[in-house]
Amino acid sequence: MAPGKGTLLLLAFAVVVCLGSVSGTAAACTNTQKDSLLVSCNGSIKKGKIGYPSKNSPCCKYVRVIDMGCIFGLLTDKDKKQYNEYKIRNLRKHCSLAP
């Protein structure tokens, strides 16, 4: 059986957490992380979509372990045409667990 999107996202999440733990700092972001973010948050960050993901969603869990500023810098012109840049910039704030 082929792995589903959830399995791949969980694997990417684990790699990011492990790399950050081993080095003591967050790893530099990659296009793979950017692509994982776009897949996991697709339902709420595509242009024309209303609202943000829930704080318990796979999207928010992923946002909390990656460098969103770095990820934003990797967005291509094609990504920017397809996804809402404002929402992507605000995911870190929205997904924060702080009150």
XYZ file of N, CA, C and O in Angstrom:
396
model
N 0.851 -1.176 0.000
C 0.000 0.000 0.000
C 0.896 1.238 0.000
O 1.825 1.342 0.786
N 0.600 2.173 -0.859
C 1.389 3.412 -0.967
C 1.070 4.331 0.202
O -0.067 4.384 0.657
N 2.077 5.065 0.699
C 1.815 5.985 1.813
C 0.918 7.133 1.363
O 1.018 7.621 0.243
N 0.028 7.555 2.251
C -0.856 8.666 1.955
C -0.209 9.989 2.312
O 0.908 10.042 2.847
N -0.910 11.070 2.012
C -0.395 12.407 2.304
C -0.129 12.586 3.793
O 0.844 13.203 4.185
N -1.004 12.030 4.616
C -0.832 12.150 6.063
C 0.442 11.483 6.547
O 1.165 12.018 7.389
N 0.731 10.320 5.991
C 1.949 9.592 6.362
C 3.181 10.378 5.945
O 4.138 10.508 6.712
N 3.156 10.914 4.721
C 4.296 11.689 4.242
C 4.487 12.952 5.061
O 5.615 13.339 5.381
N 3.390 13.607 5.421
C 3.474 14.815 6.238
C 4.047 14.489 7.617
O 4.912 15.208 8.112
N 3.588 13.395 8.194
C 4.101 12.989 9.503
C 5.597 12.694 9.423
O 6.356 13.088 10.303
N 6.025 12.048 8.350
C 7.442 11.757 8.168
C 8.251 13.051 8.041
O 9.294 13.199 8.679
N 7.761 13.994 7.241
C 8.458 15.277 7.085
C 8.523 16.005 8.427
O 9.548 16.587 8.791
N 7.437 15.965 9.181
C 7.367 16.587 10.502
C 8.427 15.977 11.424
O 9.176 16.690 12.090
N 8.538 14.644 11.425
C 9.507 13.962 12.285
C 10.938 14.319 11.904
O 11.785 14.532 12.776
N 11.204 14.410 10.617
C 12.555 14.760 10.161
C 12.923 16.153 10.634
O 14.024 16.391 11.135
N 11.995 17.105 10.508
C 12.265 18.483 10.926
C 12.537 18.540 12.420
O 13.486 19.174 12.865
N 11.726 17.855 13.201
C 11.897 17.855 14.658
C 13.229 17.216 15.024
O 13.981 17.746 15.842
N 13.562 16.095 14.390
C 14.826 15.416 14.694
C 16.028 16.260 14.309
O 16.980 16.359 15.066
N 16.001 16.866 13.155
C 17.125 17.699 12.738
C 17.314 18.876 13.688
O 18.427 19.236 14.039
N 16.218 19.476 14.106
C 16.302 20.589 15.050
C 16.845 20.143 16.391
O 17.641 20.839 17.018
N 16.475 18.936 16.826
C 16.933 18.421 18.113
C 18.412 18.077 18.077
O 19.144 18.318 19.024
N 18.878 17.486 16.997
C 20.267 17.061 16.897
C 21.200 18.256 16.817
O 22.220 18.308 17.480
N 20.842 19.235 16.006
C 21.743 20.362 15.812
C 21.613 21.409 16.908
O 22.480 22.257 17.050
N 20.517 21.362 17.647
C 20.305 22.364 18.684
C 19.665 23.630 18.138
O 19.278 24.496 18.888
N 19.544 23.726 16.833
C 18.872 24.851 16.201
C 17.999 24.312 15.087
O 18.155 23.184 14.651
N 17.082 25.131 14.622
C 16.226 24.709 13.531
C 17.051 24.597 12.257
O 17.927 25.406 11.995
N 16.783 23.567 11.496
C 17.482 23.382 10.229
C 16.997 24.422 9.226
O 15.882 24.921 9.330
N 17.848 24.769 8.277
C 17.435 25.686 7.222
C 16.280 25.038 6.468
O 16.215 23.830 6.329
N 15.371 25.848 5.984
C 14.209 25.284 5.308
C 14.572 24.817 3.905
O 15.565 25.247 3.320
N 13.734 23.932 3.396
C 13.963 23.341 2.086
C 12.706 23.450 1.241
O 11.614 23.705 1.760
N 12.851 23.221 -0.048
C 11.683 23.191 -0.926
C 10.744 22.052 -0.551
O 9.532 22.175 -0.708
N 11.288 20.962 -0.026
C 10.444 19.850 0.418
C 9.556 20.296 1.570
O 8.368 19.964 1.614
N 10.109 21.063 2.511
C 9.308 21.592 3.618
C 8.250 22.557 3.097
O 7.108 22.540 3.556
N 8.638 23.399 2.141
C 7.670 24.341 1.556
C 6.527 23.569 0.915
O 5.355 23.867 1.144
N 6.872 22.546 0.136
C 5.850 21.749 -0.532
C 4.955 21.033 0.478
O 3.738 20.954 0.285
N 5.532 20.530 1.573
C 4.744 19.876 2.624
C 3.774 20.861 3.260
O 2.628 20.515 3.551
N 4.233 22.086 3.468
C 3.355 23.121 4.027
C 2.199 23.397 3.074
O 1.039 23.441 3.499
N 2.496 23.557 1.801
C 1.447 23.864 0.826
C 0.434 22.729 0.727
O -0.767 22.985 0.585
N 0.888 21.491 0.854
C -0.026 20.346 0.819
C -0.860 20.283 2.095
O -2.079 20.156 2.046
N -0.218 20.399 3.254
C -0.947 20.236 4.518
C -1.886 21.400 4.810
O -2.889 21.229 5.486
N -1.578 22.578 4.290
C -2.411 23.758 4.550
C -3.256 24.154 3.340
O -3.942 25.181 3.367
N -3.218 23.357 2.302
C -3.858 23.678 1.030
C -5.306 24.154 1.169
O -5.703 25.129 0.548
N -6.072 23.478 1.989
C -7.492 23.797 2.119
C -7.776 25.175 2.677
O -8.883 25.694 2.515
N -6.816 25.790 3.316
C -7.070 27.098 3.912
C -6.214 28.226 3.359
O -6.520 29.381 3.592
N -5.156 27.924 2.626
C -4.298 29.011 2.138
C -4.408 29.262 0.636
O -3.822 30.209 0.133
N -5.165 28.424 -0.059
C -5.366 28.689 -1.489
C -6.166 29.971 -1.640
O -7.024 30.292 -0.821
N -5.889 30.700 -2.684
C -6.648 31.925 -2.950
C -8.125 31.572 -3.080
O -8.486 30.571 -3.677
N -8.969 32.399 -2.476
C -10.407 32.177 -2.529
C -10.960 31.374 -1.366
O -12.165 31.329 -1.163
N -10.115 30.744 -0.588
C -10.568 29.967 0.573
C -10.777 30.909 1.751
O -10.032 31.860 1.941
N -11.780 30.611 2.557
C -12.110 31.454 3.708
C -11.673 30.749 4.979
O -11.838 29.547 5.124
N -11.144 31.517 5.917
C -10.774 30.980 7.217
C -9.361 30.424 7.281
O -8.646 30.386 6.281
N -8.995 30.050 8.495
C -7.674 29.478 8.777
C -7.865 28.059 9.288
O -8.943 27.699 9.759
N -6.813 27.252 9.277
C -6.926 25.895 9.830
C -7.068 25.947 11.348
O -6.694 26.932 11.981
N -7.603 24.863 11.923
C -7.707 24.809 13.388
C -6.308 24.660 13.974
O -5.391 24.166 13.327
N -6.146 25.094 15.207
C -4.842 25.032 15.870
C -4.364 23.595 16.067
O -3.183 23.354 16.254
N -5.282 22.631 16.034
C -4.921 21.217 16.191
C -4.730 20.508 14.859
O -4.488 19.312 14.833
N -4.849 21.235 13.758
C -4.742 20.625 12.428
C -3.298 20.233 12.120
O -2.351 20.788 12.683
N -3.111 19.289 11.188
C -1.758 18.959 10.749
C -1.026 20.201 10.217
O 0.177 20.344 10.409
N -1.761 21.096 9.588
C -1.170 22.331 9.066
C -0.519 23.122 10.205
O 0.661 23.470 10.137
N -1.279 23.413 11.249
C -0.741 24.221 12.350
C 0.372 23.493 13.096
O 1.359 24.109 13.503
N 0.234 22.193 13.259
C 1.299 21.440 13.923
C 2.597 21.550 13.139
O 3.673 21.687 13.719
N 2.499 21.519 11.826
C 3.675 21.635 10.972
C 4.247 23.048 11.020
O 5.460 23.235 11.117
N 3.374 24.035 10.987
C 3.799 25.446 11.025
C 4.619 25.730 12.282
O 5.594 26.482 12.237
N 4.263 25.108 13.388
C 4.955 25.375 14.655
C 6.374 24.812 14.703
O 7.145 25.185 15.588
N 6.763 23.939 13.771
C 8.101 23.350 13.823
C 9.005 23.773 12.667
O 10.147 23.320 12.595
N 8.511 24.607 11.772
C 9.344 25.048 10.656
C 9.557 26.557 10.725
O 8.843 27.258 11.423
N 10.532 27.028 10.007
C 10.852 28.455 9.952
C 9.997 29.092 8.856
O 10.345 29.037 7.672
N 8.883 29.681 9.249
C 7.937 30.231 8.270
C 8.533 31.389 7.481
O 8.212 31.576 6.316
N 9.397 32.180 8.088
C 10.041 33.275 7.353
C 10.890 32.725 6.224
O 10.882 33.249 5.108
N 11.595 31.663 6.508
C 12.427 31.007 5.502
C 11.544 30.388 4.411
O 11.811 30.549 3.218
N 10.491 29.720 4.823
C 9.573 29.090 3.868
C 8.976 30.146 2.940
O 8.906 29.955 1.730
N 8.567 31.276 3.504
C 7.971 32.332 2.684
C 8.956 32.784 1.609
O 8.561 33.080 0.485
N 10.230 32.818 1.940
C 11.249 33.217 0.980
C 11.417 32.231 -0.171
O 11.965 32.582 -1.215
N 10.936 30.996 0.007
C 11.047 29.985 -1.042
C 9.859 29.969 -2.002
O 9.891 29.256 -3.012
N 8.819 30.740 -1.694
C 7.646 30.741 -2.566
C 8.003 31.271 -3.947
O 8.646 32.304 -4.084
N 7.574 30.549 -4.961
C 7.816 30.963 -6.342
C 6.684 31.875 -6.808
O 5.650 31.991 -6.130
N 6.866 32.493 -7.959
C 5.791 33.312 -8.525
C 4.547 32.464 -8.760
O 3.426 32.918 -8.539
N 4.742 31.226 -9.177
C 3.610 30.310 -9.387
C 2.872 30.060 -8.074
O 1.640 30.080 -8.027
N 3.628 29.824 -6.984
C 3.015 29.626 -5.665
C 2.210 30.857 -5.263
O 1.087 30.746 -4.772
N 2.783 32.030 -5.488
C 2.135 33.280 -5.077
C 0.859 33.555 -5.865
O -0.034 34.231 -5.368
N 0.768 33.017 -7.066
C -0.458 33.172 -7.854
C -1.549 32.231 -7.360
O -2.729 32.521 -7.471
N -1.138 31.107 -6.804
C -2.066 30.063 -6.388
C -2.483 30.173 -4.916
O -3.597 29.801 -4.556
N -1.592 30.697 -4.083
C -1.836 30.734 -2.640
C -1.902 32.165 -2.127
O -1.266 33.060 -2.660
N -2.648 32.360 -1.049
C -2.834 33.668 -0.440
C -1.605 34.015 0.416
O -1.408 33.449 1.490
N -0.787 34.939 -0.069
C 0.449 35.307 0.631
C 0.173 35.853 2.032
O 0.921 35.584 2.969
N -0.886 36.629 2.173
C -1.239 37.210 3.479
C -1.483 36.087 4.496
O -0.988 36.136 5.618
N -2.261 35.088 4.086
C -2.549 33.978 5.002
C -1.280 33.204 5.349
O -1.076 32.817 6.494
N -0.428 32.982 4.365
C 0.806 32.243 4.635
C 1.668 33.015 5.625
O 2.206 32.452 6.574
N 1.777 34.332 5.435
C 2.560 35.161 6.365
C 1.996 35.108 7.778
O 2.731 35.241 8.755
N 0.690 34.927 7.919
C 0.049 34.960 9.230
C -0.180 33.590 9.854
O -0.725 33.506 10.949
N 0.240 32.532 9.186
C 0.032 31.199 9.751
C 0.731 31.020 11.093
O 0.162 30.434 12.015
N 1.951 31.509 11.213
C 2.672 31.325 12.483
C 1.886 31.950 13.636
O 1.697 31.334 14.683
N 1.421 33.166 13.451
C 0.644 33.851 14.496
C -0.654 33.117 14.756
O -1.024 32.880 15.901
N -1.368 32.741 13.692
C -2.638 32.058 13.855
C -2.492 30.709 14.548
O -3.296 30.333 15.387
N -1.440 29.976 14.200
C -1.251 28.616 14.708
C -0.589 28.559 16.087
O -0.468 27.491 16.682
N -0.151 29.704 16.590
C 0.504 29.746 17.898
C -0.431 29.223 18.985
O -1.638 29.454 18.960
N 0.138 28.514 19.941
C -0.644 28.020 21.066
C -0.694 29.025 22.216
O -1.388 28.800 23.202
N 0.025 30.115 22.060
C 0.014 31.152 23.098
C -1.371 31.801 23.150
O -2.014 31.982 22.121
N -1.841 32.135 24.357
C -3.183 32.750 24.489
C -3.260 34.127 23.879
O -2.377 34.825 23.632
